[in-house]
XYZ file of C-alpha atoms in Angstrom:
778
model
C 0.000 0.000 0.000
C 1.125 3.595 -0.592
C 1.171 6.170 2.189
C -1.817 8.406 2.891
C -0.624 11.796 1.675
C -3.740 13.142 -0.050
C -5.523 16.203 1.248
C -8.174 18.233 -0.501
C -8.064 22.012 -0.827
C -11.874 22.068 -1.027
C -12.903 20.170 2.038
C -11.715 17.735 4.624
C -10.670 14.269 3.531
C -13.669 12.481 5.024
C -16.117 14.915 3.478
C -14.340 14.466 0.157
C -14.526 10.683 0.394
C -18.224 10.869 1.263
C -18.948 13.034 -1.766
C -16.861 10.787 -4.003
C -18.761 7.786 -2.632
C -22.077 9.315 -3.683
C -20.722 10.069 -7.158
C -19.301 6.558 -7.401
C -22.738 5.080 -6.711
C -24.342 7.342 -9.292
C -21.766 6.359 -11.935
C -22.456 2.698 -11.138
C -26.163 3.239 -11.544
C -25.985 5.331 -14.725
C -23.684 2.884 -16.485
C -25.911 -0.075 -15.615
C -29.096 1.811 -16.513
C -27.664 2.987 -19.836
C -26.944 -0.608 -20.842
C -30.310 -1.791 -19.552
C -32.138 0.861 -21.588
C -30.312 -0.175 -24.748
C -31.274 -3.817 -24.258
C -34.682 -3.769 -22.559
C -36.352 -0.383 -23.003
C -35.467 0.864 -26.457
C -37.495 -0.861 -29.203
C -35.592 -3.660 -30.925
C -37.733 -5.030 -33.760
C -34.980 -7.329 -35.084
C -34.489 -9.108 -31.779
C -30.718 -9.092 -32.270
C -28.554 -8.821 -29.183
C -27.578 -5.226 -28.429
C -25.053 -6.007 -25.709
C -23.086 -4.021 -23.192
C -20.902 -4.776 -20.218
C -22.409 -3.869 -16.862
C -19.860 -5.951 -14.926
C -16.887 -4.437 -16.748
C -18.156 -0.951 -15.954
C -18.730 -1.824 -12.305
C -15.118 -2.850 -11.728
C -13.951 0.567 -12.970
C -16.322 3.023 -11.283
C -14.133 3.658 -8.204
C -11.054 4.280 -10.325
C -12.905 6.546 -12.737
C -14.687 8.458 -9.983
C -11.485 9.326 -8.140
C -9.740 10.283 -11.370
C -12.342 12.587 -12.880
C -13.758 14.030 -9.667
C -10.459 14.654 -7.884
C -7.226 13.923 -9.716
C -7.383 14.996 -13.381
C -6.429 18.380 -14.742
C -7.684 19.883 -17.983
C -4.327 19.047 -19.608
C -4.551 15.344 -18.776
C -5.802 12.759 -21.259
C -7.370 9.368 -20.460
C -7.857 6.202 -22.482
C -10.741 4.127 -21.113
C -10.948 0.378 -21.606
C -13.470 -0.499 -24.330
C -16.084 -2.237 -22.209
C -16.272 0.634 -19.720
C -17.587 3.134 -22.268
C -20.993 3.472 -20.496
C -19.125 4.452 -17.332
C -17.239 7.132 -19.285
C -20.507 8.481 -20.649
C -21.950 8.466 -17.127
C -18.981 10.517 -15.908
C -19.325 12.962 -18.784
C -23.034 13.297 -18.042
C -22.336 14.204 -14.405
C -19.807 16.776 -15.632
C -22.434 18.377 -17.872
C -20.796 17.212 -21.113
C -23.620 14.865 -22.173
C -27.372 15.422 -21.880
C -29.493 12.765 -20.207
C -31.296 11.881 -23.434
C -27.975 10.838 -24.984
C -27.686 8.059 -22.381
C -30.634 6.391 -24.095
C -28.742 6.064 -27.386
C -25.998 3.576 -26.506
C -25.291 1.349 -29.527
C -28.084 2.926 -31.555
C -27.525 4.307 -35.047
C -25.865 7.695 -34.689
C -25.822 7.403 -30.898
C -23.218 6.560 -28.296
C -20.742 4.088 -29.717
C -20.205 0.594 -28.360
C -16.670 1.546 -27.350
C -15.143 4.989 -26.751
C -14.710 6.837 -30.035
C -12.859 10.102 -30.296
C -14.493 10.975 -33.614
C -17.972 9.461 -33.335
C -19.113 9.971 -29.726
C -20.754 13.334 -28.944
C -19.023 13.757 -25.561
C -15.312 14.180 -24.795
C -13.344 11.018 -25.567
C -9.569 11.393 -25.518
C -8.651 8.059 -27.134
C -10.611 5.672 -29.306
C -10.450 2.139 -27.967
C -12.083 -1.123 -28.929
C -9.294 -3.514 -29.780
C -7.639 -4.711 -26.597
C -4.137 -3.426 -26.053
C -4.384 -0.498 -28.455
C -6.144 1.734 -25.932
C -3.491 0.891 -23.376
C -0.581 1.862 -25.575
C -2.140 4.928 -27.221
C -1.411 7.271 -24.258
C 2.230 6.189 -24.359
C 2.518 7.432 -27.925
C 0.280 10.381 -27.110
C 2.805 11.427 -24.463
C 5.671 11.189 -26.927
C 3.687 13.098 -29.564
C 2.885 15.857 -27.069
C 6.549 16.184 -26.132
C 7.563 16.352 -29.774
C 4.990 19.046 -30.576
C 5.729 21.076 -27.464
C 9.444 21.054 -28.246
C 8.994 22.421 -31.770
C 5.663 24.257 -31.789
C 4.842 25.297 -28.189
C 1.243 25.152 -27.056
C 0.621 21.458 -26.358
C 1.126 22.106 -22.645
C 1.777 19.431 -20.068
C -0.417 16.845 -18.416
C -0.442 13.165 -17.658
C -1.501 10.502 -20.126
C -3.586 7.836 -18.368
C -4.603 4.417 -19.643
C -7.374 2.529 -17.838
C -7.069 -1.068 -18.957
C -8.382 -4.454 -18.021
C -5.864 -7.025 -16.830
C -6.730 -9.302 -19.787
C -5.367 -6.597 -22.095
C -1.920 -7.372 -20.742
C -2.124 -10.646 -22.656
C -1.540 -8.547 -25.769
C 2.086 -8.513 -26.854
C 1.658 -4.938 -28.092
C 1.468 -3.794 -24.463
C 4.833 -5.261 -23.590
C 6.410 -4.062 -26.813
C 5.450 -0.546 -25.742
C 6.425 -0.981 -22.098
C 10.001 -1.951 -22.891
C 10.687 0.315 -25.866
C 13.756 2.472 -25.125
C 11.831 5.653 -26.015
C 9.273 5.034 -23.238
C 11.452 4.828 -20.123
C 11.638 8.616 -19.688
C 7.936 9.358 -20.223
C 7.025 10.178 -16.635
C 3.610 11.518 -17.603
C 2.429 8.026 -18.587
C 0.230 6.301 -15.997
C -1.424 2.930 -16.527
C -4.135 1.851 -14.089
C -4.820 -1.855 -14.417
C -8.292 -3.064 -13.463
C -6.993 -6.293 -11.907
C -10.273 -8.214 -11.672
C -8.684 -11.519 -12.717
C -11.510 -12.390 -15.087
C -11.580 -12.734 -18.838
C -14.580 -13.071 -21.112
C -15.169 -16.744 -20.333
C -13.686 -17.496 -16.938
C -11.748 -16.596 -13.840
C -8.087 -16.546 -14.885
C -6.465 -19.155 -12.635
C -2.802 -18.154 -12.809
C -2.844 -14.351 -13.089
C -0.185 -13.059 -10.709
C 0.146 -9.403 -9.840
C 3.617 -10.106 -8.475
C 4.776 -11.426 -11.845
C 3.272 -8.427 -13.655
C 4.887 -6.058 -11.164
C 8.259 -7.641 -11.799
C 7.916 -7.235 -15.546
C 7.015 -3.542 -15.254
C 9.769 -2.953 -12.722
C 12.337 -4.589 -14.993
C 11.350 -2.106 -17.731
C 12.004 0.821 -15.377
C 8.386 1.621 -14.495
C 7.212 2.660 -11.056
C 4.853 0.000 -9.697
C 2.132 0.799 -7.157
C 0.013 -2.124 -5.981
C -3.410 -1.568 -4.417
C -4.461 -4.943 -3.097
C -6.536 -4.395 0.052
C -8.803 -1.624 1.195
C -9.072 0.139 4.544
C -11.474 -2.354 6.110
C -9.324 -5.386 5.372
C -6.168 -3.520 6.387
C -7.751 -2.793 9.765
C -8.778 -6.448 10.168
C -5.176 -7.526 9.524
C -4.174 -5.661 12.713
C -6.597 -7.642 14.907
C -5.948 -11.005 16.511
C -6.068 -13.519 13.689
C -5.433 -10.764 11.150
C -2.119 -12.146 9.977
C -3.804 -15.472 9.360
C -6.444 -13.671 7.295
C -3.781 -11.915 5.229
C -1.918 -15.172 4.684
C -5.106 -16.953 3.685
C -6.077 -14.266 1.156
C -2.547 -13.875 -0.222
C -2.176 -17.590 -0.904
C -5.701 -18.181 -2.165
C -6.106 -18.887 -5.884
C -8.188 -16.548 -8.010
C -11.051 -19.014 -8.627
C -11.427 -19.807 -4.923
C -11.513 -16.120 -4.038
C -14.100 -15.415 -6.723
C -16.247 -18.222 -5.354
C -16.258 -16.533 -1.938
C -17.922 -13.511 -3.524
C -20.879 -15.697 -4.426
C -21.333 -17.080 -0.886
C -23.925 -16.250 1.722
C -22.563 -15.067 5.089
C -23.129 -18.522 6.527
C -21.177 -20.120 3.691
C -18.432 -17.546 4.132
C -17.982 -18.427 7.777
C -17.344 -22.010 6.729
C -15.256 -21.440 3.570
C -13.088 -18.461 4.460
C -11.105 -20.064 7.318
C -9.969 -22.877 5.014
C -8.588 -26.179 6.249
C -4.993 -25.470 7.230
C -3.276 -23.803 10.143
C -5.191 -20.585 9.552
C -8.579 -22.131 10.229
C -8.731 -21.766 14.011
C -7.554 -18.133 14.280
C -9.705 -17.193 11.295
C -12.802 -18.762 12.799
C -12.280 -16.636 15.891
C -11.770 -13.483 13.829
C -14.786 -14.149 11.630
C -16.930 -14.738 14.709
C -16.354 -11.093 15.733
C -17.922 -9.794 12.506
C -21.603 -9.448 11.782
C -22.936 -10.593 8.408
C -22.753 -7.162 6.761
C -19.184 -6.549 7.907
C -18.089 -9.999 6.753
C -19.797 -9.548 3.389
C -18.125 -6.174 2.741
C -14.707 -7.217 4.084
C -14.274 -10.055 1.601
C -14.684 -7.671 -1.341
C -12.783 -4.739 0.196
C -10.024 -4.527 -2.414
C -7.726 -1.590 -3.070
C -9.165 -0.778 -6.475
C -12.498 0.025 -4.831
C -11.087 1.933 -1.853
C -11.442 5.615 -2.697
C -8.883 6.727 -0.145
C -6.300 4.190 -1.280
C -6.760 5.321 -4.873
C -6.226 8.971 -3.939
C -3.087 8.023 -2.033
C -1.776 6.110 -5.042
C -2.257 9.092 -7.334
C -0.363 11.275 -4.845
C 2.553 8.821 -4.854
C 3.086 8.856 -8.639
C 6.699 9.509 -9.624
C 6.592 11.871 -12.598
C 10.143 11.047 -13.675
C 9.261 7.628 -15.116
C 6.168 5.754 -16.302
C 3.897 4.407 -13.579
C 1.594 1.414 -13.401
C -1.011 1.066 -10.668
C -2.105 -2.543 -10.211
C -5.531 -2.071 -8.652
C -7.204 -5.233 -7.386
C -10.911 -5.107 -8.220
C -14.016 -7.261 -8.401
C -15.652 -7.589 -11.778
C -19.277 -6.584 -11.377
C -18.733 -5.078 -7.934
C -21.999 -3.842 -6.480
C -24.082 -5.852 -8.950
C -25.824 -9.174 -8.396
C -23.407 -10.668 -10.902
C -20.246 -9.645 -9.034
C -17.502 -12.225 -9.244
C -19.469 -14.679 -11.384
C -17.246 -16.349 -14.003
C -19.736 -15.641 -16.798
C -20.748 -12.105 -15.875
C -18.886 -10.460 -18.761
C -21.967 -9.703 -20.858
C -24.693 -10.595 -18.386
C -27.567 -8.190 -17.782
C -29.307 -7.462 -14.512
C -32.894 -8.612 -14.313
C -35.580 -5.990 -13.736
C -35.764 -6.915 -10.051
C -31.983 -6.743 -9.722
C -31.938 -3.353 -11.428
C -34.617 -2.099 -9.034
C -32.544 -3.320 -6.102
C -29.490 -1.533 -7.487
C -31.531 1.658 -7.761
C -32.513 1.372 -4.114
C -28.916 0.818 -2.981
C -27.534 3.692 -5.079
C -30.269 6.208 -4.329
C -31.629 6.222 -7.881
C -35.120 5.854 -9.289
C -35.724 3.080 -11.867
C -38.788 4.981 -13.135
C -36.724 8.145 -13.629
C -33.227 6.733 -14.241
C -31.622 9.979 -15.411
C -32.861 12.108 -12.517
C -30.200 14.663 -11.496
C -28.241 14.171 -8.311
C -29.833 15.895 -5.302
C -28.325 19.161 -4.090
C -25.455 18.598 -1.740
C -21.711 18.127 -1.533
C -21.607 15.533 -4.317
C -23.529 17.718 -6.761
C -21.342 20.699 -5.873
C -18.208 18.617 -6.441
C -19.504 17.620 -9.894
C -20.059 21.274 -10.776
C -16.638 22.322 -9.484
C -14.865 19.590 -11.404
C -16.788 20.439 -14.572
C -15.313 23.929 -14.449
C -11.821 22.713 -13.644
C -11.777 20.146 -16.445
C -13.291 22.322 -19.138
C -10.844 22.729 -22.012
C -10.709 25.842 -24.158
C -11.478 25.334 -27.846
C -8.460 24.264 -29.870
C -7.241 26.898 -32.309
C -6.098 24.914 -35.309
C -3.205 26.065 -37.425
C -3.480 25.196 -41.085
C -0.585 23.050 -42.322
C 1.863 24.856 -44.619
C 1.253 24.285 -48.342
C 3.051 21.336 -49.901
C 4.306 21.777 -53.483
C 2.834 19.515 -56.120
C 5.943 19.199 -58.290
C 9.630 19.995 -57.809
C 9.997 20.529 -61.562
C 12.840 18.069 -61.942
C 12.628 14.946 -64.140
C 14.646 11.960 -62.868
C 16.812 10.231 -65.428
C 19.026 7.192 -65.652
C 18.149 4.129 -63.650
C 16.547 4.391 -60.237
C 14.059 2.984 -57.760
C 10.930 4.393 -56.191
C 12.498 3.842 -52.747
C 15.392 6.123 -53.712
C 12.924 8.663 -55.080
C 11.158 8.767 -51.721
C 14.368 9.664 -49.892
C 15.186 12.349 -52.468
C 11.689 13.819 -52.208
C 12.143 14.490 -48.486
C 15.405 16.311 -49.115
C 13.894 18.283 -52.015
C 10.976 19.250 -49.756
C 13.376 20.679 -47.174
C 14.908 22.873 -49.896
C 11.755 23.840 -51.794
C 9.252 24.147 -48.934
C 11.100 24.517 -45.611
C 7.956 25.413 -43.651
C 6.246 22.199 -44.749
C 9.441 20.190 -44.212
C 9.638 21.523 -40.647
C 6.346 19.756 -39.941
C 7.586 16.397 -41.241
C 8.488 13.793 -38.644
C 9.667 10.360 -39.750
C 9.408 7.203 -37.657
C 11.195 3.939 -38.288
C 11.643 0.614 -36.464
C 15.415 0.346 -36.853
C 15.371 0.280 -40.691
C 16.308 3.882 -41.476
C 19.548 3.116 -43.265
C 18.034 0.318 -45.372
C 15.044 2.380 -46.561
C 16.937 5.350 -48.013
C 16.387 7.715 -45.092
C 20.105 8.335 -44.577
C 20.213 11.703 -46.325
C 17.142 12.939 -44.485
C 18.531 11.825 -41.094
C 21.855 13.492 -41.755
C 20.037 16.723 -42.527
C 17.410 16.875 -39.742
C 18.835 14.685 -36.963
C 17.193 12.187 -34.629
C 14.693 13.325 -31.994
C 15.544 12.760 -28.347
C 14.193 14.528 -25.233
C 17.778 15.453 -24.371
C 20.917 15.906 -26.461
C 23.178 12.876 -26.634
C 26.805 12.616 -27.712
C 27.432 11.133 -31.158
C 30.581 9.182 -30.429
C 31.056 8.315 -34.106
C 30.874 11.895 -35.379
C 34.628 11.945 -35.986
C 34.778 8.479 -37.579
C 35.673 9.019 -41.249
C 33.951 5.795 -42.282
C 30.617 6.754 -40.694
C 28.177 7.761 -43.416
C 24.958 7.918 -41.360
C 25.371 10.559 -38.648
C 23.250 9.778 -35.609
C 22.777 13.216 -34.042
C 20.208 12.929 -31.228
C 18.697 16.121 -29.827
C 15.325 17.756 -29.067
C 15.226 19.426 -32.499
C 15.587 16.202 -34.516
C 12.803 15.205 -36.892
C 13.232 11.447 -36.925
C 12.058 9.110 -34.141
C 13.775 5.746 -34.033
C 11.922 2.960 -32.214
C 12.831 -0.633 -31.562
C 11.864 -3.395 -33.979
C 8.139 -3.442 -33.264
C 5.796 -2.384 -36.053
C 2.840 -1.945 -33.705
C 4.803 0.656 -31.755
C 5.628 2.512 -34.954
C 2.059 2.842 -36.176
C 0.818 3.564 -32.645
C 3.147 6.547 -32.520
C 2.278 7.406 -36.110
C -1.410 7.628 -35.210
C -0.763 9.962 -32.293
C 1.646 12.166 -34.235
C -1.074 12.324 -36.869
C -3.663 13.501 -34.335
C -1.792 16.534 -33.003
C -3.633 18.798 -35.437
C -6.908 18.070 -33.635
C -5.595 17.634 -30.073
C -3.447 20.758 -29.833
C -4.034 22.538 -33.136
C -0.500 21.877 -34.364
C -0.397 19.809 -37.567
C 2.456 17.418 -38.227
C 3.244 15.502 -41.392
C 4.154 12.103 -39.910
C 5.729 9.417 -42.089
C 6.312 5.861 -40.942
C 8.696 3.633 -42.880
C 8.841 -0.151 -42.559
C 9.509 -3.208 -44.644
C 6.425 -3.899 -46.732
C 6.297 -7.614 -45.810
C 5.524 -6.553 -42.239
C 2.853 -3.960 -42.983
C 0.096 -6.466 -42.242
C 1.481 -6.853 -38.736
C 0.845 -3.168 -38.163
C -2.529 -2.774 -39.843
C -4.834 -3.114 -36.833
C -3.264 -0.384 -34.677
C -2.779 1.837 -37.728
C -6.462 1.365 -38.580
C -7.398 2.457 -35.069
C -5.184 5.510 -35.451
C -7.069 6.426 -38.627
C -10.404 5.730 -36.911
C -9.400 8.125 -34.127
C -8.535 10.931 -36.549
C -4.814 10.300 -36.855
C -3.536 11.198 -40.324
C -0.218 9.772 -41.444
C 1.740 8.416 -44.369
C 2.843 4.785 -44.089
C 5.596 3.735 -46.483
C 6.146 0.043 -47.154
C 9.456 -0.699 -48.808
C 10.847 -2.864 -50.340
C 7.891 -4.897 -51.550
C 6.631 -7.951 -53.382
C 8.309 -10.957 -54.925
C 10.598 -8.452 -56.630
C 12.624 -9.108 -53.475
C 13.541 -12.320 -55.250
C 16.634 -13.419 -53.298
C 14.880 -12.798 -49.950
C 12.508 -15.747 -50.298
C 8.827 -16.185 -49.557
C 8.961 -14.930 -45.975
C 9.936 -11.453 -47.183
C 7.662 -11.173 -50.209
C 4.451 -9.226 -49.569
C 1.346 -10.313 -51.453
C -1.782 -8.681 -49.990
C -0.614 -5.121 -49.305
C -1.409 -3.650 -52.766
C -5.140 -3.844 -52.068
C -5.041 -1.789 -48.864
C -6.437 1.215 -50.687
C -9.483 -0.803 -51.684
C -10.227 -2.026 -48.192
C -9.059 0.507 -45.597
C -11.396 3.463 -44.982
C -9.668 6.794 -44.642
C -6.595 5.651 -46.546
C -5.373 6.297 -50.086
C -2.850 3.849 -51.509
C -0.304 4.617 -54.199
C 2.169 2.219 -55.812
C 4.216 4.239 -58.309
C 6.270 2.655 -61.054
C 8.719 5.495 -61.696
C 10.696 7.961 -59.604
C 8.697 10.886 -61.008
C 5.414 9.238 -60.038
C 6.814 8.480 -56.579
C 7.701 12.124 -56.033
C 4.255 13.306 -57.098
C 2.510 10.729 -54.919
C 4.627 11.544 -51.853
C 3.734 15.229 -52.209
C 0.049 14.401 -52.748
C 0.037 12.198 -49.653
C 1.662 14.902 -47.499
C -0.904 17.433 -48.680
C -3.656 15.273 -47.125
C -2.239 15.438 -43.596
C -3.056 17.649 -40.642
C -6.399 18.976 -41.823
C -10.071 18.314 -40.992
C -10.819 17.158 -44.548
C -7.625 15.135 -44.844
C -6.739 11.484 -44.549
C -3.984 8.918 -44.369
C -2.006 7.327 -47.173
C 0.044 4.230 -47.860
C 2.896 4.103 -50.374
C 4.167 0.747 -51.605
C 7.662 1.239 -52.956
C 10.223 -0.978 -54.638
C 13.971 -1.449 -54.743
C 13.898 -2.637 -58.372
C 16.055 -0.391 -60.563
C 14.008 0.845 -63.519
C 15.055 2.777 -66.603
C 13.411 6.137 -65.959
C 13.172 6.953 -69.654
C 10.354 4.399 -69.829
C 8.189 6.913 -67.925
C 8.211 9.221 -70.963
C 7.414 12.231 -68.773
C 6.119 14.995 -71.090
C 8.435 17.976 -71.511
C 5.625 20.427 -72.204
C 4.541 22.043 -68.877
C 0.821 21.615 -69.546
C 1.218 18.001 -70.607
C 3.462 17.357 -67.593
C 0.844 18.775 -65.238
C -1.820 16.631 -66.913
C 0.353 13.547 -66.344
C 0.892 14.520 -62.718
C -2.823 14.914 -62.080
C -3.516 11.544 -63.643
C -0.741 9.814 -61.687
C -2.028 11.249 -58.418
C -5.622 10.375 -59.368
C -4.837 6.705 -59.972
C -3.683 5.926 -63.525
C -2.485 7.307 -66.817
C -2.046 6.066 -70.356
C 1.642 5.291 -70.685
C 1.594 4.039 -74.288
C -1.154 4.154 -76.887
C -1.096 1.791 -79.883
C -1.839 3.171 -83.334
C -5.495 2.830 -84.180
C -7.870 0.800 -82.057
C -6.156 -1.439 -79.498
C -6.779 -5.180 -79.433
C -5.898 -5.427 -75.745
C -5.064 -3.149 -72.828
C -2.266 -3.999 -70.409
C -2.899 -2.323 -67.052
C 0.185 -2.687 -64.867
C 1.249 -1.302 -61.509
C 4.531 -0.598 -59.765
C 7.554 -2.774 -60.452
C 5.721 -4.726 -63.185
C 5.321 -1.845 -65.637
C 8.576 -2.728 -67.495
C 7.160 -6.230 -68.146
C 3.968 -4.701 -69.541
C 5.933 -2.434 -71.879
C 8.100 -5.344 -73.069
C 4.966 -7.438 -73.611
C 3.422 -4.625 -75.686
C 6.490 -4.620 -77.919
C 6.292 -8.395 -78.329
C 2.565 -8.243 -79.102
C 3.123 -5.531 -81.706
C 5.554 -7.813 -83.516
C 2.750 -10.409 -83.562
C 0.246 -7.952 -85.019
C -1.587 -7.347 -81.735
C -2.044 -3.684 -80.836
C -1.726 -3.098 -77.094
C -2.321 -0.016 -74.983
C -0.340 0.187 -71.724
C -1.916 1.900 -68.723
C 0.215 2.640 -65.669
C -1.927 2.202 -62.556
C -0.722 4.159 -59.530
C -3.679 3.773 -57.144
C -6.161 0.892 -57.361
C -8.128 2.371 -54.479
C -8.767 5.672 -56.211
C -9.761 3.865 -59.416
C -12.154 1.647 -57.483
C -13.772 4.677 -55.861
C -14.185 6.212 -59.312
C -15.962 3.071 -60.577
C -18.204 3.145 -57.513
C -18.995 6.795 -58.153
C -20.199 5.891 -61.661
C -22.811 3.721 -59.952
C -23.784 6.466 -57.503
C -22.117 4.640 -54.598
C -19.370 7.197 -53.917
C -18.736 10.883 -54.454
C -15.205 10.433 -55.827
C -14.154 12.108 -59.102
C -14.616 9.950 -62.208
C -12.591 11.859 -64.777
C -9.511 9.668 -64.313
C -11.381 6.682 -65.780
C -12.234 8.632 -68.904
C -8.627 9.701 -69.407
C -6.859 6.461 -68.469
C -9.449 4.110 -69.970
C -11.295 6.093 -72.665
C -14.437 4.412 -73.941
C -13.340 4.556 -77.578
C -10.300 2.442 -76.696
C -12.098 -0.158 -74.598
C -10.543 -3.581 -75.127
C -10.010 -6.849 -73.229
C -7.746 -6.283 -70.231
C -4.687 -7.998 -68.811
C -3.913 -6.617 -65.363
C -0.480 -7.092 -63.842
C 1.053 -6.366 -60.440
C 3.561 -7.711 -57.945
C 0.856 -8.712 -55.485
C -2.482 -10.476 -55.347
C -4.242 -10.345 -58.745
C -7.644 -9.504 -57.266
C -6.351 -5.980 -56.613
C -6.889 -4.888 -60.231
C -9.491 -7.424 -61.333
C -12.292 -4.868 -60.928
C -10.923 -2.831 -63.853
C -12.854 -5.069 -66.221
C -16.017 -3.346 -64.945
C -14.932 0.061 -66.260
C -16.228 -0.895 -69.716
C -17.481 -4.425 -68.985
C -14.621 -6.011 -70.907
C -13.061 -9.449 -70.420
C -10.150 -9.365 -67.980
C -7.297 -11.706 -67.092
C -5.722 -10.647 -63.793
C -2.075 -11.655 -63.310
C -0.291 -11.430 -59.995
C 1.017 -13.361 -57.020
C -1.341 -15.716 -55.218
C 0.966 -18.139 -53.386
C 4.098 -17.993 -51.288
C 7.234 -16.959 -53.097
C 10.578 -18.553 -53.749
C 14.171 -17.405 -53.584
C 15.923 -16.960 -56.876
C 16.847 -14.572 -59.634
C 14.237 -12.014 -60.657
C 13.400 -13.647 -63.994
C 13.045 -17.052 -62.317
C 10.708 -15.739 -59.622
C 8.577 -13.764 -62.109
C 8.298 -16.853 -64.304
C 7.338 -18.983 -61.301
C 4.417 -16.675 -60.489
C 3.355 -16.083 -64.073
C 4.036 -12.351 -64.081
C 6.945 -12.299 -66.530
C 6.747 -10.852 -70.024
C 6.061 -14.260 -71.543
C 3.025 -14.784 -69.288
C 1.627 -11.362 -70.168
C 1.958 -12.075 -73.885
C 0.226 -15.443 -73.532
C -2.631 -13.925 -71.542
C -3.135 -11.199 -74.149
C -3.148 -13.700 -77.011
C -5.700 -15.828 -75.186
C -7.959 -12.815 -74.644
C -7.729 -11.746 -78.284
C -8.164 -15.325 -79.539
C -5.001 -15.138 -81.597
C -3.437 -18.410 -82.764
C-alpha cells in the first residue's frame, strides 16, 4: 500500500470521500441503466442482441470516480478500456458534457458508440479504444507526440496521459512491446491503471499473478504501485487472527476467491477459514464480525477503496512511467459480481430495481439529477476545472505539387522517396519543418540516410554522437530535441501507434504534423490493426512500405508481400499509391503529405520498390501543360503510358515494379500484329472509388477513368502487379470487358528475378500469352 498523503483544498478528507462515494454510486447506476435501456427499453424489432458490459463498468467506477472528480487536470488525457464506455458516458453526463437523453442512445444508429470513439461519440473522448491493447498503448505514444509538438511548436502544454485497462489486455504482446521500448522509459507523464479483476470473457483466470506483472514492469524501469486491500481489510489484519487472514487471502487462488464472492454469510464463515493452520484463528476473527461486515470485508479490495486510490495518485513519480495494479471485483456492487460468466450478463428488472434502491436512484426516472449537496457541488466544481478551451487549429503549410525536376538514368521508387524528403526541405522549408519520420530500426536500409543526416534524430535530451569523428561513418546519428526522426525498436505496432498519435496533433493541440512511418512492406500487415485504429481516431499519417513484393527475389517467400497492394481498396480513410517510376513516386509523396493535418484530410500508404528501372520508360512529357496533366492523372490513380496506333486489341494495365514487363509485352505483341495499350496504374483504391462513383455509390471524381481508360479504346484487359491479382481485377467493370488478372497468389521462392517472375506467371512471356488468349489469336 502507498502512504496516505492526499488532502483536498476544497474540504476535509472524510467529506471528500463521502462526496466521491455518492458520485461513485451514481456512476455505477448510470452505467448499468444505460446498458439496460439499450437492451430492454429501447425498441428492438430485429431481436438481435444489443449487448453491453455492466460488470466491466462496475469494476472501474471507483477508479474513474477518483480520477475525474479529484485527480485529473484539464491538460490530462485518459484512455478508457473499451467495455467501460458506459461508465465514461456516465462521468461525462455528471460533468455536464452529455445530456441525459444521450444516455438512451448507446449502440443505436448515430448514438453513443459501443466503445469509446474520439471521432464518433458526442461527448469528450480522448482516445478511441475497442481492440484490446491499443487503448493501453495509445497514451504512451500520445505522451511522446505531445513532447515532440511542445518542443517544436509550443502550445501542447503538459499533463499526464492515463490508460485505464483491463488485466486481460496485458495478454496482448503490443502492451509489452510498448512498455520496454527504449523511447518510453523517460515518459514520466504516462500512468497505466490496471483493473486487476482476474476475469476474462469466459472465466476466472487461474494463474494471473500481480507479483509477476509487477516484476515485468519494474524490470522495464516503471514505477509499480500495488493496491491490493482496502481500509477495512487492512484494519482487520491488525486484529488477533489478522495475519492469518492476510496469509489466507494472499495464498488463495483466483477461482477460490471469486467463489467466496458468491457465498452467503453462513457459507463464508465455513469457507473463508480454510482447512490449514489458519482455520482456528480465522474462525475466531470471523466470529467477531456481523454478516454485513463480513460480506463487505471479503470484497474490500484496493481498487475500490477511494482513499487508497487517492493516495496512489499522490505517490506517482513523474520522472518515469507508472503502473497502478488495482485489485478489483468484476461486477462489484451488482448481483453478478464475481461470477465467471458475468462479462456480458444483464441485470434482471428486479436486480436493477434493487441496485436503484442501494444507489439512491429511481428506476422509473433513471436519469434524474443528483440531489443538491456536496456531491452535486463537487460535480459542478470539477466540470469547471476540467473544461478545455477550444483548440485553435493552425493550417498546415502548403506542400508543393511538383519539384519541376525529371529523374533520369536508372533508379528505384524507394530512392525517389528519400530524395523527395530532401527536395521538400529545400523547396518548402515550412512544410518540411512539420515532417516527422518514424522507423523501427530500418532507417539506413530504406533510403532515409540523407534525411537523417540533414534533420537529426529526436531525443528529449541531447546525446553525444561518439562516431561523429569516424571518417567511415556515413549515417550521422545526431540525437537532440530538435531532430525530426524518431527511431523505435523493432516493433511495427509501436511505430504505427506513434504514427497515429503524431497524426492527431492537429486536432488535439491545433499543431499539424506531417508524420511518415517507414517499414519493410512484408511486415505492414502486422501493423494494420493499430494503424487502422489511429485512422479511426482521426490520426492522419503516411505509411511507407518498402521494399515490396516478390521483386525481393533473393529474400525468399517470408519477405515477399502479397496482400498489401489492395489496402487502398479495403481501408477506410486511406489512399494507396504504388508508383512505377521515380517521377510518379515524387508526385505521390507530395500528394500524400498534402492530405495530412487537416479536418478534410486522410492517411495514405505508399508501396515502394527497390527494383532499378530505366526512368526513360516513364516518358514524362516535356511540355509544362502536358506534364501537369500527367501529374494529375498519376495522383488520381492511372495514366495512359503508351497508346497503340489505331484501335487497341488489348489493354495492359500494370502497376509498380511490373510496368517494365507490360511495356516489353506490348512490344512483343506488336511484332505479332496485336495492338496493345499500356496503362500505368498508380492507385487501385482511387480507381475503385471512381468506378463506384459511376454507380452512384461514392462521391469520388470519375474523370480519371475517362482519361486512363477512354471508352473509344475499350478492349479486353490484362492486369499485372507484384501482389495479389484480385487488386486490379475490378478494372474489367470500367467498360465491362473481359479481364485476365495476373499477380502473385501463393508464397514466393528465392531466386533470380526472372526465375521468380516466371514462377508466379508475371513475366513478359506470361503477359503475352494472356493477351493472345484474350484476343483469340493463334
